[in-house]
Coordinates of C-alpha atoms in Angstrom, one line a residue:
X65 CA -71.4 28.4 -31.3
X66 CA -68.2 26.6 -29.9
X67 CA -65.8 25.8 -32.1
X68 CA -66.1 21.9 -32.7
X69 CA -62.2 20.9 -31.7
X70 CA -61.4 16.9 -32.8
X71 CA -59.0 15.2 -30.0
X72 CA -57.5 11.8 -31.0
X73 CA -57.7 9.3 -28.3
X74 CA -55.2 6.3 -27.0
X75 CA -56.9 3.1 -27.5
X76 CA -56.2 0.0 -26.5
X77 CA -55.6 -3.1 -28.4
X78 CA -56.7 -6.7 -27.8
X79 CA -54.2 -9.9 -29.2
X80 CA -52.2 -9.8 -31.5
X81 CA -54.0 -11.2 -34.4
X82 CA -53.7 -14.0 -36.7
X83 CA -53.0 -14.3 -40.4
X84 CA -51.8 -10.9 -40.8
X85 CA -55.4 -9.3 -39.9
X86 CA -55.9 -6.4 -37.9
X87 CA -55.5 -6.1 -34.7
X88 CA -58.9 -4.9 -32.9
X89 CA -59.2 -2.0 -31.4
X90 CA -60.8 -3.2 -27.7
X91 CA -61.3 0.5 -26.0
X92 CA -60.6 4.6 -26.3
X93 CA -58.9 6.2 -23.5
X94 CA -59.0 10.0 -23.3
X95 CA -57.3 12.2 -19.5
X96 CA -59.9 14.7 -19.0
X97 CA -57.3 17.0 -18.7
X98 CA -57.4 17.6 -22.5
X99 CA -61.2 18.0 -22.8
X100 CA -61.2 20.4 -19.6
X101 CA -58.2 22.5 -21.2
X102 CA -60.2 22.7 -24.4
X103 CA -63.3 23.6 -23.1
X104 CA -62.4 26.7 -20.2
X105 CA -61.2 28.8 -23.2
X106 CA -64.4 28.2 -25.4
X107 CA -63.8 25.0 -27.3
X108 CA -66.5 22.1 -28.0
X109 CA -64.4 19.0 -27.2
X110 CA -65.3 16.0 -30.0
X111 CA -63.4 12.7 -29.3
X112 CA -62.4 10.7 -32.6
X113 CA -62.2 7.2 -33.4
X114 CA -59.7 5.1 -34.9
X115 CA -61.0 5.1 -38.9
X116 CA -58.6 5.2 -42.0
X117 CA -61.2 5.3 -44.8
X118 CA -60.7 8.1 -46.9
X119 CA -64.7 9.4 -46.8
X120 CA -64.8 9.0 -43.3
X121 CA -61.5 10.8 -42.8
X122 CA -62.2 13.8 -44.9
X123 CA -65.9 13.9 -43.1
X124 CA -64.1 14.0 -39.4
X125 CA -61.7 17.4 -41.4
X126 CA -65.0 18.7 -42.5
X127 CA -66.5 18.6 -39.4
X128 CA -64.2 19.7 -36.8
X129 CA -62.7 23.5 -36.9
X130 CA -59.5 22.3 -34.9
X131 CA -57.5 18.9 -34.3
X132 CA -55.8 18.2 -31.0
X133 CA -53.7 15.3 -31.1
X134 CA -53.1 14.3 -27.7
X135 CA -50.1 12.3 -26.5
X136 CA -49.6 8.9 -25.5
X137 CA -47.5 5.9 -24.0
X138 CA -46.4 4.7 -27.1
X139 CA -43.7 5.6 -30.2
X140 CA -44.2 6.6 -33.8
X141 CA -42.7 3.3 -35.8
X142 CA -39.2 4.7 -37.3
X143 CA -40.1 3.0 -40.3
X144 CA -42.6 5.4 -41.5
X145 CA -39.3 8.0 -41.8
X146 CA -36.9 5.5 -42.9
X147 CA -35.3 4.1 -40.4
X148 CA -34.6 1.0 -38.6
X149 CA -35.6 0.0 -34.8
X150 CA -33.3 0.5 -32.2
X151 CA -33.7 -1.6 -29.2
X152 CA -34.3 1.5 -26.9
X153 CA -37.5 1.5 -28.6
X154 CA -41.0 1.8 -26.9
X155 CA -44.6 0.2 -27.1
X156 CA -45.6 1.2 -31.2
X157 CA -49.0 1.7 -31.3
X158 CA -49.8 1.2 -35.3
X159 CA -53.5 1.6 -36.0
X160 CA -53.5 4.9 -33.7
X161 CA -50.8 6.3 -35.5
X162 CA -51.6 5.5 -39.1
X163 CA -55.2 7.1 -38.1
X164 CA -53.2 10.2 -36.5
X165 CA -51.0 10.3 -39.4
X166 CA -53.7 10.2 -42.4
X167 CA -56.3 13.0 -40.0
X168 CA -53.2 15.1 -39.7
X169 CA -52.1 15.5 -43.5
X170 CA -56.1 16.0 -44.0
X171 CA -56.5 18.5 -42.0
X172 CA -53.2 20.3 -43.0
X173 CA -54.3 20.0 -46.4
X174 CA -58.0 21.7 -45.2
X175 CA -55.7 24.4 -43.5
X176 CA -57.0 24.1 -40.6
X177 CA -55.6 24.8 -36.9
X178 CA -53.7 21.8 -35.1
X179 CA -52.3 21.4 -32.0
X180 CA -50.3 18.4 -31.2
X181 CA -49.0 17.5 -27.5
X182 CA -45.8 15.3 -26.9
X183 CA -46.4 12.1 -29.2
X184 CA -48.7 14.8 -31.3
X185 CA -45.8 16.5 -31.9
X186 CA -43.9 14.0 -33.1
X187 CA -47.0 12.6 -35.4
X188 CA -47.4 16.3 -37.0
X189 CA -43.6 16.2 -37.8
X190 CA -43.5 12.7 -39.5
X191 CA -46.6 13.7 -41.2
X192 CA -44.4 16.7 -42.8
X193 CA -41.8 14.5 -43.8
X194 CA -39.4 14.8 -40.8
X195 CA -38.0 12.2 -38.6
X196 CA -37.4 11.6 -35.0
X197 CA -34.6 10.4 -32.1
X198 CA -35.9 6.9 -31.0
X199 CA -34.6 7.3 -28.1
X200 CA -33.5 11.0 -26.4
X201 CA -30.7 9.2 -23.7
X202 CA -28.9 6.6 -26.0
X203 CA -28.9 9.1 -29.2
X204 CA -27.9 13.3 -27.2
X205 CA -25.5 13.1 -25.4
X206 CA -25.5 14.7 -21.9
X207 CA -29.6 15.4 -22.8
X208 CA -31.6 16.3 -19.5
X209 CA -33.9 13.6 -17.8
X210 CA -36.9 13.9 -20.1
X211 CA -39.3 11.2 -19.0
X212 CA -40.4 12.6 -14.9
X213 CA -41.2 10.0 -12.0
X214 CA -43.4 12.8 -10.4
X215 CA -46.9 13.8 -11.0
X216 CA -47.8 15.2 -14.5
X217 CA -48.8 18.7 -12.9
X218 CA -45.6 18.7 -11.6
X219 CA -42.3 20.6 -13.2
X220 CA -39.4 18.9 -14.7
X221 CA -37.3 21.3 -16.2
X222 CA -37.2 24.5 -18.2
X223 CA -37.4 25.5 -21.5
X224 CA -36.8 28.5 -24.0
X225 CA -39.0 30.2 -26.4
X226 CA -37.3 31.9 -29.6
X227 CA -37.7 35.3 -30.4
X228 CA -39.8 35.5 -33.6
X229 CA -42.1 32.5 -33.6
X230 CA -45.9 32.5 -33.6
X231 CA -45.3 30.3 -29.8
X232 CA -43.4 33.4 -28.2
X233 CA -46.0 35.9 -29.3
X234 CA -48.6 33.7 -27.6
X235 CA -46.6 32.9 -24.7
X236 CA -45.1 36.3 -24.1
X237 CA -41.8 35.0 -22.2
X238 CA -38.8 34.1 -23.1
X239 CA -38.0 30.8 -20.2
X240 CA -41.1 28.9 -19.2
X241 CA -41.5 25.4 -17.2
X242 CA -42.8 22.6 -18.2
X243 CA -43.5 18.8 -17.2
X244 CA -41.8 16.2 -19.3
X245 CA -43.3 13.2 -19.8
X246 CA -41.0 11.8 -23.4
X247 CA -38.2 9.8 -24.4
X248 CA -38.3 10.5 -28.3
X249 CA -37.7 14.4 -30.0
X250 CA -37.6 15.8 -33.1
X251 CA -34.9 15.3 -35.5
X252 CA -35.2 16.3 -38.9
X253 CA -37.6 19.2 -39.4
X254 CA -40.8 18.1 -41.0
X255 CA -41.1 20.3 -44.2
X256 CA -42.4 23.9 -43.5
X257 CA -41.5 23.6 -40.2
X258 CA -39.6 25.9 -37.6
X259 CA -38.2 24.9 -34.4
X260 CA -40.1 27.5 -31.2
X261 CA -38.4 26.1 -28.3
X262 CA -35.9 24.3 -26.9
X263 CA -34.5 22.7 -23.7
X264 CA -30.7 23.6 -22.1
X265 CA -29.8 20.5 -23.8
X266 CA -30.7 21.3 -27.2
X267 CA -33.6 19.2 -27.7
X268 CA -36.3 20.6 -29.2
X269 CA -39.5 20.9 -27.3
X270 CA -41.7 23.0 -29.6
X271 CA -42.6 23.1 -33.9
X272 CA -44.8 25.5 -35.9
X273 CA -45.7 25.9 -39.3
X274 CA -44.0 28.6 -41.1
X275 CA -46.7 31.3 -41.8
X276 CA -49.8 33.0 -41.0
X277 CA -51.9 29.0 -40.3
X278 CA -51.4 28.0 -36.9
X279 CA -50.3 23.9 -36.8
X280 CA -48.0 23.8 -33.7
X281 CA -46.7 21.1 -31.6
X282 CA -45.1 21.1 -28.1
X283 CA -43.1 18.4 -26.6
X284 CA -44.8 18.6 -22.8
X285 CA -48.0 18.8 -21.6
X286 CA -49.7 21.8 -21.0
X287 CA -53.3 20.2 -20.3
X288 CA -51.8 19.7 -17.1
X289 CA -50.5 22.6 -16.1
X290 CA -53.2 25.0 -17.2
X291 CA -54.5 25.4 -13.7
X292 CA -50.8 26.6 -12.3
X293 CA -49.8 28.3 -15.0
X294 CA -52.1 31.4 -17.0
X295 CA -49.3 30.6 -19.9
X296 CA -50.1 27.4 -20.8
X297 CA -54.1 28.5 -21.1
X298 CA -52.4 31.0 -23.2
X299 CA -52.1 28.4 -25.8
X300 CA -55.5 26.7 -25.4
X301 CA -56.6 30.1 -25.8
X302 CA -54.6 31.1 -29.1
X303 CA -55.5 27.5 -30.8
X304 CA -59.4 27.9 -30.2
X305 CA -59.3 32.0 -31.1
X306 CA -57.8 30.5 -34.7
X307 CA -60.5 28.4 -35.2
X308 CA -62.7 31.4 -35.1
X309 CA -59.9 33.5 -37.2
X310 CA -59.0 30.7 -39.9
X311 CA -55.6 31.8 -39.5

């Protein structure tokens, strides 16, 4: 049997609604990119819906071995790690990222394997308790162009493993490329948390869970480079064989 893998899904919203309801969620948008990258390595690819209540929440942990949160165009509100806008601030997104947020501390809490990919990354921090840059340009100074014109299977700059982490093990080199497709980065650590890997310009570009339970994030994309580059299948590979492992 595949392991069942849970990928959270950009959605779109329709106007902004009146009287302080809801906003309605109008359509899901998943790249195929993460479902393909899931499923060449052995993983059963389950997209998730936007739901916050608590049942329905814990029933999604119960039923999926693994949680993918994919990335999207859009930024974690800085209020939900105490701090104000700044005006370099993107698109917030808030019923996909209170739903990402809540299925994220579930399914740390069920110790099960997580992956998150560029705004995943940044959703699995905040859901530890750490905080983010709003914005990389206005906030690091002399930071790298982060946010790439060119195709997403395309490279935009390098980045460097650290010796000792669960992410070099898997990767087995010490300088990879990647894509780069962001404008926010970790700040504060999220508790529990190490920092993997890093750009020349200090940002950070990778996260993992202190310990034997894999929960990693990485700040690029590597559901679009898995057909360049055996490294980033590497970490398809090492998230679904956990699944199988619990570990």
């Amino acid at each position: 049997m595949r392991p069942v893998i849970g990928i959270t899904a950009d959605c779109n919203l329709g106007p902004p609604a009146e009287d302080g309801e809801k906003v309605p969620v109008t359509g899901y948008c998943l790249r195929p990119t993460y479902i393909n990258a899931v499923s060449q390595v052995g993983g059963l690819a389950l997209i998730l819906p936007i739901n916050l209540e608590k049942d329905v929440l814990e029933q999604m942990g119960e039923m999926i071995q693994g949680l993918l949160i994919s990335g999207g165009g859009h930024d974690v509100d800085p209020r939900l790690y105490g701090e104000s806008k700044m005006a370099e601030l993107g698109r917030i997104n808030q019923e996909r990222t209170g739903f990402e947020l809540a299925i994220a501390r579930i399914v740390l809490e069920m110790g099960k394997p997580i992956l998150g990919i560029c705004n995943g990354l940044q959703v699995i921090n905040v859901a530890a308790g750490g905080s983010l840059h709003q914005d990389i340009a206005s906030q690091i100074k002399g930071s790298l162009p982060h946010r790439q014109s060119s195709p997403r299977n395309e490279i935009a700059h390098d980045v460097f493993i650290l010796p000792g982490s669960r992410l070099r093990e898997i990767i087995g080199a010490e300088r990879i490329e990647v894509n780069s497709l962001h404008h926010q980065a970790v700040k504060g650590l999220g508790e529990g948390f190490q920092v993997n890997a890093v750009a020349a310009d200090g940002v950070i570009e990778g996260i993992e869970k202190t310990g034997s339970h894999f929960v990693m994030g990485v700040q690029w994309h590597p559901e679009d480079l898995c057909t360049i580059d055996p490294k980033m299948e590497s970490l398809f590979s090492s998230f679904i064989a956990s699944t199988c492992q619990g570990i």
